[in-house]
Amino acid sequence: MTRIVAWLAAIAAMIAVPAVASTYFTVRKTCPVGGQKFKFQELGSISTWGALPDGMPVGSGEFPIRSPQCPGNGLVMFRDFSRPEIAKLTPYVQGEVYRGLRAAGETPYYLAFHAARMLGDANPEWLLLSATWEAKNAGSAAAARADRYNAEFADQVKARAASAADFVSIAMRARAANALRELGRFDEAEALRAAIVIAPDAGGSADDAAENREGWAKYLRDLVGPIARRDMTRVPIDMMTQDYAVYRCLEKEQAAKHGLPEPLR
């Protein structure tokens, strides 16, 4: 992944993206379960200049942003845990389900999703969406895992009650429609996309509410073309920024030249 990020940074420079960089610093972490101490490269700063249709930011560093993961039991420290939560996590990370997920090579954010759901967190689907990015970033070798994560994300979101006034609901359903498009489930993607309603007062009276309403409305309009022409690519040409289009044109060539993972699609 470090090599992929370096390549993205090089492309960014070639296409006149502002010269910015991410900064990291070494910290010592203590695993909440078992007390194991380890070093971790923590993010200090990062810059972004857009996002892909699946929501993954494009910027100066690695996305999704890594969370510390305990070297021994594999617990992903995706947030701080209370003492009662640690008491629940202890048998969970030592149990067959979690150990089975790790043995199967599931990504850190997928492990975090399952742990968050076990803890009863609100909106654990966001962690699952990040897991889809991890799988897609691994290239064509992880295509089956990316599809499985996408399908699980879409199914989880579709099972939630929809709200036309709640940006969380609107955003999740919009990303789920895109996930269905990437899976080639075009009729389902269009049905979900067309059913998303954005209330005139969605987001309330917050300063950025109107901008968010228009942003999500535009996103839903932009999905129409790729779904209609049955486009499964991660970034359809008409949803690319000019800078990203240049990067995509060079990506396969540079992947072959530098031994990077072959792009997913």
PDB file of C-alpha atoms in Angstrom:
ATOM      1  CA  MET A   1       0.000   0.000   0.000  1.00  0.00           C
ATOM      2  CA  THR A   2       2.887   2.369   0.733  1.00  0.00           C
ATOM      3  CA  ARG A   3       4.067   1.968  -2.844  1.00  0.00           C
ATOM      4  CA  ILE A   4       0.563   2.648  -4.161  1.00  0.00           C
ATOM      5  CA  VAL A   5       0.332   5.801  -2.075  1.00  0.00           C
ATOM      6  CA  ALA A   6       3.738   6.926  -3.343  1.00  0.00           C
ATOM      7  CA  TRP A   7       2.564   6.388  -6.906  1.00  0.00           C
ATOM      8  CA  LEU A   8      -0.618   8.347  -6.274  1.00  0.00           C
ATOM      9  CA  ALA A   9       1.477  11.188  -4.888  1.00  0.00           C
ATOM     10  CA  ALA A  10       3.680  11.129  -7.967  1.00  0.00           C
ATOM     11  CA  ILE A  11       0.668  11.247 -10.274  1.00  0.00           C
ATOM     12  CA  ALA A  12      -0.788  14.074  -8.211  1.00  0.00           C
ATOM     13  CA  ALA A  13       2.362  16.081  -8.810  1.00  0.00           C
ATOM     14  CA  MET A  14       2.261  15.334 -12.529  1.00  0.00           C
ATOM     15  CA  ILE A  15      -1.277  16.653 -12.874  1.00  0.00           C
ATOM     16  CA  ALA A  16      -0.700  19.810 -10.881  1.00  0.00           C
ATOM     17  CA  VAL A  17      -2.465  18.853  -7.677  1.00  0.00           C
ATOM     18  CA  PRO A  18      -1.282  21.210  -4.912  1.00  0.00           C
ATOM     19  CA  ALA A  19       1.977  20.086  -3.290  1.00  0.00           C
ATOM     20  CA  VAL A  20       0.866  18.654   0.027  1.00  0.00           C
ATOM     21  CA  ALA A  21       1.894  15.670   2.090  1.00  0.00           C
ATOM     22  CA  SER A  22       0.728  13.554   4.980  1.00  0.00           C
ATOM     23  CA  THR A  23       2.649  13.479   8.248  1.00  0.00           C
ATOM     24  CA  TYR A  24       2.945  10.602  10.700  1.00  0.00           C
ATOM     25  CA  PHE A  25       4.565  10.185  14.088  1.00  0.00           C
ATOM     26  CA  THR A  26       5.425   7.136  16.161  1.00  0.00           C
ATOM     27  CA  VAL A  27       3.333   6.527  19.284  1.00  0.00           C
ATOM     28  CA  ARG A  28       3.198   3.716  21.814  1.00  0.00           C
ATOM     29  CA  LYS A  29      -0.154   1.994  22.132  1.00  0.00           C
ATOM     30  CA  THR A  30      -1.510  -0.394  24.731  1.00  0.00           C
ATOM     31  CA  CYS A  31      -3.992  -3.003  23.606  1.00  0.00           C
ATOM     32  CA  PRO A  32      -7.224  -2.682  25.632  1.00  0.00           C
ATOM     33  CA  VAL A  33      -7.513  -6.472  25.696  1.00  0.00           C
ATOM     34  CA  GLY A  34      -4.467  -8.155  27.194  1.00  0.00           C
ATOM     35  CA  GLY A  35      -2.400  -5.006  27.708  1.00  0.00           C
ATOM     36  CA  GLN A  36       0.149  -5.692  24.955  1.00  0.00           C
ATOM     37  CA  LYS A  37       2.248  -2.622  24.122  1.00  0.00           C
ATOM     38  CA  PHE A  38       3.278  -1.815  20.557  1.00  0.00           C
ATOM     39  CA  LYS A  39       4.428   1.030  18.335  1.00  0.00           C
ATOM     40  CA  PHE A  40       2.140   2.596  15.756  1.00  0.00           C
ATOM     41  CA  GLN A  41       2.601   5.216  13.036  1.00  0.00           C
ATOM     42  CA  GLU A  42      -0.187   7.665  13.865  1.00  0.00           C
ATOM     43  CA  LEU A  43      -1.500  10.146  11.338  1.00  0.00           C
ATOM     44  CA  GLY A  44      -0.641  13.736  12.132  1.00  0.00           C
ATOM     45  CA  SER A  45      -2.067  15.489   9.082  1.00  0.00           C
ATOM     46  CA  ILE A  46      -3.441  14.633   5.665  1.00  0.00           C
ATOM     47  CA  SER A  47      -4.820  16.537   2.690  1.00  0.00           C
ATOM     48  CA  THR A  48      -7.674  15.528   0.396  1.00  0.00           C
ATOM     49  CA  TRP A  49      -8.830  16.805  -2.967  1.00  0.00           C
ATOM     50  CA  GLY A  50     -11.979  14.890  -3.719  1.00  0.00           C
ATOM     51  CA  ALA A  51     -13.495  11.443  -3.362  1.00  0.00           C
ATOM     52  CA  LEU A  52     -14.351   8.425  -5.494  1.00  0.00           C
ATOM     53  CA  PRO A  53     -18.003   7.460  -6.113  1.00  0.00           C
ATOM     54  CA  ASP A  54     -17.733   4.849  -3.348  1.00  0.00           C
ATOM     55  CA  GLY A  55     -16.810   7.609  -0.898  1.00  0.00           C
ATOM     56  CA  MET A  56     -13.089   6.921  -0.536  1.00  0.00           C
ATOM     57  CA  PRO A  57     -11.203  10.212  -0.315  1.00  0.00           C
ATOM     58  CA  VAL A  58      -8.408  10.967  -2.761  1.00  0.00           C
ATOM     59  CA  GLY A  59      -5.521  12.768  -1.150  1.00  0.00           C
ATOM     60  CA  SER A  60      -1.958  12.842   0.051  1.00  0.00           C
ATOM     61  CA  GLY A  61      -2.037   9.611   2.048  1.00  0.00           C
ATOM     62  CA  GLU A  62      -3.512   6.179   2.475  1.00  0.00           C
ATOM     63  CA  PHE A  63      -7.266   5.691   2.662  1.00  0.00           C
ATOM     64  CA  PRO A  64      -8.974   4.392   4.602  1.00  0.00           C
ATOM     65  CA  ILE A  65      -6.860   5.787   7.411  1.00  0.00           C
ATOM     66  CA  ARG A  66      -5.347   2.927   9.382  1.00  0.00           C
ATOM     67  CA  SER A  67      -6.398   2.245  12.956  1.00  0.00           C
ATOM     68  CA  PRO A  68      -4.019   0.618  15.449  1.00  0.00           C
ATOM     69  CA  GLN A  69      -4.341  -3.164  15.543  1.00  0.00           C
ATOM     70  CA  CYS A  70      -3.100  -5.233  18.455  1.00  0.00           C
ATOM     71  CA  PRO A  71      -0.313  -7.511  17.160  1.00  0.00           C
ATOM     72  CA  GLY A  72      -1.325 -10.445  19.326  1.00  0.00           C
ATOM     73  CA  ASN A  73      -5.096 -10.809  19.337  1.00  0.00           C
ATOM     74  CA  GLY A  74      -5.756  -8.631  16.281  1.00  0.00           C
ATOM     75  CA  LEU A  75      -8.210  -6.252  17.959  1.00  0.00           C
ATOM     76  CA  VAL A  76      -8.651  -3.176  15.773  1.00  0.00           C
ATOM     77  CA  MET A  77      -8.679  -0.053  17.944  1.00  0.00           C
ATOM     78  CA  PHE A  78     -11.097   1.880  15.738  1.00  0.00           C
ATOM     79  CA  ARG A  79     -12.178   4.030  18.700  1.00  0.00           C
ATOM     80  CA  ASP A  80     -11.717   4.275  22.461  1.00  0.00           C
ATOM     81  CA  PHE A  81     -13.483   1.588  24.484  1.00  0.00           C
ATOM     82  CA  SER A  82     -15.083   1.893  27.909  1.00  0.00           C
ATOM     83  CA  ARG A  83     -14.378  -0.644  30.636  1.00  0.00           C
ATOM     84  CA  PRO A  84     -17.717  -2.433  30.114  1.00  0.00           C
ATOM     85  CA  GLU A  85     -16.955  -2.588  26.387  1.00  0.00           C
ATOM     86  CA  ILE A  86     -13.501  -4.021  27.042  1.00  0.00           C
ATOM     87  CA  ALA A  87     -15.153  -6.678  29.179  1.00  0.00           C
ATOM     88  CA  LYS A  88     -17.322  -7.592  26.167  1.00  0.00           C
ATOM     89  CA  LEU A  89     -14.451  -7.425  23.702  1.00  0.00           C
ATOM     90  CA  THR A  90     -12.170  -9.719  25.702  1.00  0.00           C
ATOM     91  CA  PRO A  91     -14.055 -12.985  25.103  1.00  0.00           C
ATOM     92  CA  TYR A  92     -15.059 -11.815  21.633  1.00  0.00           C
ATOM     93  CA  VAL A  93     -11.537 -11.339  20.228  1.00  0.00           C
ATOM     94  CA  GLN A  94     -10.495 -14.611  21.848  1.00  0.00           C
ATOM     95  CA  GLY A  95     -13.498 -16.465  20.468  1.00  0.00           C
ATOM     96  CA  GLU A  96     -13.914 -18.615  17.379  1.00  0.00           C
ATOM     97  CA  VAL A  97     -15.800 -16.052  15.287  1.00  0.00           C
ATOM     98  CA  TYR A  98     -13.174 -13.311  15.480  1.00  0.00           C
ATOM     99  CA  ARG A  99     -10.286 -15.737  15.182  1.00  0.00           C
ATOM    100  CA  GLY A 100     -11.996 -17.237  12.147  1.00  0.00           C
ATOM    101  CA  LEU A 101     -12.343 -13.839  10.486  1.00  0.00           C
ATOM    102  CA  ARG A 102      -8.653 -13.163  11.044  1.00  0.00           C
ATOM    103  CA  ALA A 103      -7.650 -16.589   9.758  1.00  0.00           C
ATOM    104  CA  ALA A 104      -9.679 -15.924   6.599  1.00  0.00           C
ATOM    105  CA  GLY A 105      -7.601 -12.792   5.951  1.00  0.00           C
ATOM    106  CA  GLU A 106     -10.443 -10.313   6.390  1.00  0.00           C
ATOM    107  CA  THR A 107      -9.330  -6.678   6.329  1.00  0.00           C
ATOM    108  CA  PRO A 108      -8.885  -4.574   9.490  1.00  0.00           C
ATOM    109  CA  TYR A 109     -11.964  -2.454   8.792  1.00  0.00           C
ATOM    110  CA  TYR A 110     -14.034  -5.582   8.220  1.00  0.00           C
ATOM    111  CA  LEU A 111     -12.884  -6.860  11.621  1.00  0.00           C
ATOM    112  CA  ALA A 112     -13.744  -3.450  13.089  1.00  0.00           C
ATOM    113  CA  PHE A 113     -17.211  -3.606  11.520  1.00  0.00           C
ATOM    114  CA  HIS A 114     -17.953  -6.922  13.193  1.00  0.00           C
ATOM    115  CA  ALA A 115     -16.615  -5.724  16.544  1.00  0.00           C
ATOM    116  CA  ALA A 116     -18.656  -2.501  16.331  1.00  0.00           C
ATOM    117  CA  ARG A 117     -21.794  -4.438  15.501  1.00  0.00           C
ATOM    118  CA  MET A 118     -21.172  -6.765  18.440  1.00  0.00           C
ATOM    119  CA  LEU A 119     -20.823  -3.718  20.716  1.00  0.00           C
ATOM    120  CA  GLY A 120     -24.053  -2.224  19.391  1.00  0.00           C
ATOM    121  CA  ASP A 121     -22.445   0.867  17.841  1.00  0.00           C
ATOM    122  CA  ALA A 122     -24.580   3.223  15.813  1.00  0.00           C
ATOM    123  CA  ASN A 123     -23.936   3.084  12.066  1.00  0.00           C
ATOM    124  CA  PRO A 124     -21.275   0.341  11.923  1.00  0.00           C
ATOM    125  CA  GLU A 125     -21.969   0.216   8.183  1.00  0.00           C
ATOM    126  CA  TRP A 126     -19.496   3.069   7.701  1.00  0.00           C
ATOM    127  CA  LEU A 127     -16.725   0.732   8.846  1.00  0.00           C
ATOM    128  CA  LEU A 128     -17.943  -1.863   6.356  1.00  0.00           C
ATOM    129  CA  LEU A 129     -17.863   0.748   3.588  1.00  0.00           C
ATOM    130  CA  SER A 130     -14.238   1.472   4.489  1.00  0.00           C
ATOM    131  CA  ALA A 131     -13.561  -2.259   4.308  1.00  0.00           C
ATOM    132  CA  THR A 132     -14.774  -2.221   0.702  1.00  0.00           C
ATOM    133  CA  TRP A 133     -12.091   0.387  -0.043  1.00  0.00           C
ATOM    134  CA  GLU A 134      -9.418  -1.808   1.534  1.00  0.00           C
ATOM    135  CA  ALA A 135     -10.424  -4.736  -0.651  1.00  0.00           C
ATOM    136  CA  LYS A 136     -10.649  -2.665  -3.836  1.00  0.00           C
ATOM    137  CA  ASN A 137      -7.262  -1.056  -3.167  1.00  0.00           C
ATOM    138  CA  ALA A 138      -5.691  -4.522  -3.121  1.00  0.00           C
ATOM    139  CA  GLY A 139      -6.401  -4.779  -6.853  1.00  0.00           C
ATOM    140  CA  SER A 140      -7.840  -7.527  -9.006  1.00  0.00           C
ATOM    141  CA  ALA A 141      -6.476 -10.274  -6.744  1.00  0.00           C
ATOM    142  CA  ALA A 142      -9.042  -9.230  -4.112  1.00  0.00           C
ATOM    143  CA  ALA A 143     -11.975  -8.785  -6.522  1.00  0.00           C
ATOM    144  CA  ALA A 144     -14.050 -11.542  -4.905  1.00  0.00           C
ATOM    145  CA  ARG A 145     -13.562 -10.037  -1.444  1.00  0.00           C
ATOM    146  CA  ALA A 146     -14.421  -6.548  -2.728  1.00  0.00           C
ATOM    147  CA  ASP A 147     -17.639  -7.877  -4.267  1.00  0.00           C
ATOM    148  CA  ARG A 148     -18.540  -9.733  -1.080  1.00  0.00           C
ATOM    149  CA  TYR A 149     -17.987  -6.640   1.049  1.00  0.00           C
ATOM    150  CA  ASN A 150     -19.951  -4.481  -1.395  1.00  0.00           C
ATOM    151  CA  ALA A 151     -22.873  -6.910  -1.341  1.00  0.00           C
ATOM    152  CA  GLU A 152     -22.861  -7.073   2.452  1.00  0.00           C
ATOM    153  CA  PHE A 153     -22.746  -3.289   2.699  1.00  0.00           C
ATOM    154  CA  ALA A 154     -25.686  -2.891   0.306  1.00  0.00           C
ATOM    155  CA  ASP A 155     -27.721  -5.534   2.132  1.00  0.00           C
ATOM    156  CA  GLN A 156     -27.009  -3.982   5.532  1.00  0.00           C
ATOM    157  CA  VAL A 157     -28.071  -0.532   4.321  1.00  0.00           C
ATOM    158  CA  LYS A 158     -31.210  -1.775   2.585  1.00  0.00           C
ATOM    159  CA  ALA A 159     -32.288  -3.395   5.840  1.00  0.00           C
ATOM    160  CA  ARG A 160     -32.231  -0.016   7.610  1.00  0.00           C
ATOM    161  CA  ALA A 161     -35.261   2.271   7.783  1.00  0.00           C
ATOM    162  CA  ALA A 162     -34.927   5.137   5.309  1.00  0.00           C
ATOM    163  CA  SER A 163     -35.230   8.795   6.292  1.00  0.00           C
ATOM    164  CA  ALA A 164     -35.505  11.645   3.798  1.00  0.00           C
ATOM    165  CA  ALA A 165     -34.469  14.151   6.466  1.00  0.00           C
ATOM    166  CA  ASP A 166     -31.366  12.363   7.785  1.00  0.00           C
ATOM    167  CA  PHE A 167     -28.101  12.782   5.887  1.00  0.00           C
ATOM    168  CA  VAL A 168     -26.731   9.539   7.349  1.00  0.00           C
ATOM    169  CA  SER A 169     -29.615   7.619   5.813  1.00  0.00           C
ATOM    170  CA  ILE A 170     -29.377   9.526   2.518  1.00  0.00           C
ATOM    171  CA  ALA A 171     -25.616   9.066   2.261  1.00  0.00           C
ATOM    172  CA  MET A 172     -25.663   5.378   3.138  1.00  0.00           C
ATOM    173  CA  ARG A 173     -28.393   4.604   0.625  1.00  0.00           C
ATOM    174  CA  ALA A 174     -26.629   6.575  -2.084  1.00  0.00           C
ATOM    175  CA  ARG A 175     -23.384   4.669  -1.466  1.00  0.00           C
ATOM    176  CA  ALA A 176     -25.346   1.407  -1.405  1.00  0.00           C
ATOM    177  CA  ALA A 177     -26.856   2.213  -4.802  1.00  0.00           C
ATOM    178  CA  ASN A 178     -23.333   2.740  -6.115  1.00  0.00           C
ATOM    179  CA  ALA A 179     -22.199  -0.545  -4.532  1.00  0.00           C
ATOM    180  CA  LEU A 180     -25.001  -2.380  -6.337  1.00  0.00           C
ATOM    181  CA  ARG A 181     -23.909  -0.718  -9.575  1.00  0.00           C
ATOM    182  CA  GLU A 182     -20.340  -1.924  -9.036  1.00  0.00           C
ATOM    183  CA  LEU A 183     -21.715  -5.433  -8.473  1.00  0.00           C
ATOM    184  CA  GLY A 184     -23.604  -5.347 -11.762  1.00  0.00           C
ATOM    185  CA  ARG A 185     -26.971  -5.460  -9.992  1.00  0.00           C
ATOM    186  CA  PHE A 186     -28.193  -2.574 -12.131  1.00  0.00           C
ATOM    187  CA  ASP A 187     -31.952  -2.945 -11.698  1.00  0.00           C
ATOM    188  CA  GLU A 188     -31.554  -2.988  -7.913  1.00  0.00           C
ATOM    189  CA  ALA A 189     -29.134  -0.063  -8.085  1.00  0.00           C
ATOM    190  CA  GLU A 190     -31.571   2.058 -10.067  1.00  0.00           C
ATOM    191  CA  ALA A 191     -34.520   1.084  -7.875  1.00  0.00           C
ATOM    192  CA  LEU A 192     -32.629   2.118  -4.757  1.00  0.00           C
ATOM    193  CA  ARG A 193     -31.245   5.294  -6.344  1.00  0.00           C
ATOM    194  CA  ALA A 194     -34.678   6.385  -7.600  1.00  0.00           C
ATOM    195  CA  ALA A 195     -36.269   5.719  -4.207  1.00  0.00           C
ATOM    196  CA  ILE A 196     -33.919   8.045  -2.322  1.00  0.00           C
ATOM    197  CA  VAL A 197     -35.753  11.197  -1.304  1.00  0.00           C
ATOM    198  CA  ILE A 198     -33.978  14.280   0.031  1.00  0.00           C
ATOM    199  CA  ALA A 199     -36.349  16.381   2.100  1.00  0.00           C
ATOM    200  CA  PRO A 200     -36.258  20.169   1.613  1.00  0.00           C
ATOM    201  CA  ASP A 201     -35.235  20.507   5.257  1.00  0.00           C
ATOM    202  CA  ALA A 202     -32.752  17.587   5.354  1.00  0.00           C
ATOM    203  CA  GLY A 203     -29.956  18.454   7.712  1.00  0.00           C
ATOM    204  CA  GLY A 204     -31.983  21.117   9.458  1.00  0.00           C
ATOM    205  CA  SER A 205     -30.806  24.693   9.528  1.00  0.00           C
ATOM    206  CA  ALA A 206     -27.075  24.001   9.680  1.00  0.00           C
ATOM    207  CA  ASP A 207     -24.975  26.332   7.545  1.00  0.00           C
ATOM    208  CA  ASP A 208     -23.864  23.570   5.199  1.00  0.00           C
ATOM    209  CA  ALA A 209     -27.228  21.772   4.977  1.00  0.00           C
ATOM    210  CA  ALA A 210     -28.257  23.328   1.659  1.00  0.00           C
ATOM    211  CA  GLU A 211     -24.867  22.558   0.140  1.00  0.00           C
ATOM    212  CA  ASN A 212     -25.091  18.952   1.324  1.00  0.00           C
ATOM    213  CA  ARG A 213     -28.606  18.586  -0.084  1.00  0.00           C
ATOM    214  CA  GLU A 214     -27.451  19.775  -3.492  1.00  0.00           C
ATOM    215  CA  GLY A 215     -24.303  17.655  -3.292  1.00  0.00           C
ATOM    216  CA  TRP A 216     -26.216  14.440  -2.679  1.00  0.00           C
ATOM    217  CA  ALA A 217     -28.849  15.356  -5.273  1.00  0.00           C
ATOM    218  CA  LYS A 218     -26.071  15.831  -7.843  1.00  0.00           C
ATOM    219  CA  TYR A 219     -24.468  12.522  -6.838  1.00  0.00           C
ATOM    220  CA  LEU A 220     -27.771  10.713  -7.417  1.00  0.00           C
ATOM    221  CA  ARG A 221     -28.145  12.404 -10.804  1.00  0.00           C
ATOM    222  CA  ASP A 222     -24.592  11.455 -11.739  1.00  0.00           C
ATOM    223  CA  LEU A 223     -25.338   7.779 -11.051  1.00  0.00           C
ATOM    224  CA  VAL A 224     -28.082   7.676 -13.684  1.00  0.00           C
ATOM    225  CA  GLY A 225     -25.774   7.388 -16.683  1.00  0.00           C
ATOM    226  CA  PRO A 226     -23.405   4.690 -15.359  1.00  0.00           C
ATOM    227  CA  ILE A 227     -26.339   2.564 -14.184  1.00  0.00           C
ATOM    228  CA  ALA A 228     -28.201   2.973 -17.470  1.00  0.00           C
ATOM    229  CA  ARG A 229     -25.213   1.907 -19.582  1.00  0.00           C
ATOM    230  CA  ARG A 230     -24.412  -0.921 -17.109  1.00  0.00           C
ATOM    231  CA  ASP A 231     -21.020   0.417 -16.088  1.00  0.00           C
ATOM    232  CA  MET A 232     -19.447  -1.591 -13.234  1.00  0.00           C
ATOM    233  CA  THR A 233     -16.173   0.336 -13.022  1.00  0.00           C
ATOM    234  CA  ARG A 234     -15.145   1.841  -9.720  1.00  0.00           C
ATOM    235  CA  VAL A 235     -14.949   5.319 -11.233  1.00  0.00           C
ATOM    236  CA  PRO A 236     -17.077   5.760 -14.367  1.00  0.00           C
ATOM    237  CA  ILE A 237     -15.584   8.213 -16.810  1.00  0.00           C
ATOM    238  CA  ASP A 238     -18.377  10.756 -16.330  1.00  0.00           C
ATOM    239  CA  MET A 239     -17.907  10.677 -12.551  1.00  0.00           C
ATOM    240  CA  MET A 240     -14.149  11.330 -12.739  1.00  0.00           C
ATOM    241  CA  THR A 241     -12.459  14.626 -12.136  1.00  0.00           C
ATOM    242  CA  GLN A 242     -10.057  15.602 -14.915  1.00  0.00           C
ATOM    243  CA  ASP A 243      -7.083  14.917 -12.642  1.00  0.00           C
ATOM    244  CA  TYR A 244      -8.306  11.449 -11.744  1.00  0.00           C
ATOM    245  CA  ALA A 245      -9.018  10.641 -15.396  1.00  0.00           C
ATOM    246  CA  VAL A 246      -5.330  11.272 -16.181  1.00  0.00           C
ATOM    247  CA  TYR A 247      -4.304   9.000 -13.309  1.00  0.00           C
ATOM    248  CA  ARG A 248      -6.607   6.197 -14.519  1.00  0.00           C
ATOM    249  CA  CYS A 249      -5.170   6.415 -18.026  1.00  0.00           C
ATOM    250  CA  LEU A 250      -1.691   5.776 -16.641  1.00  0.00           C
ATOM    251  CA  GLU A 251      -2.569   3.416 -13.789  1.00  0.00           C
ATOM    252  CA  LYS A 252      -2.368   0.030 -15.554  1.00  0.00           C
ATOM    253  CA  GLU A 253       0.852   0.921 -17.334  1.00  0.00           C
ATOM    254  CA  GLN A 254       2.525   2.064 -14.139  1.00  0.00           C
ATOM    255  CA  ALA A 255       1.201  -0.900 -12.145  1.00  0.00           C
ATOM    256  CA  ALA A 256       2.886  -3.267 -14.602  1.00  0.00           C
ATOM    257  CA  LYS A 257       6.078  -1.209 -14.691  1.00  0.00           C
ATOM    258  CA  HIS A 258       6.492  -0.924 -10.922  1.00  0.00           C
ATOM    259  CA  GLY A 259       5.043  -4.270  -9.817  1.00  0.00           C
ATOM    260  CA  LEU A 260       1.988  -2.755  -8.168  1.00  0.00           C
ATOM    261  CA  PRO A 261      -1.322  -4.623  -7.806  1.00  0.00           C
ATOM    262  CA  GLU A 262      -3.334  -4.679 -11.024  1.00  0.00           C
ATOM    263  CA  PRO A 263      -6.249  -2.211 -10.766  1.00  0.00           C
ATOM    264  CA  LEU A 264      -9.545  -3.809  -9.811  1.00  0.00           C
ATOM    265  CA  ARG A 265     -11.535  -2.383 -12.722  1.00  0.00           C
TER     266      ARG A 265
END
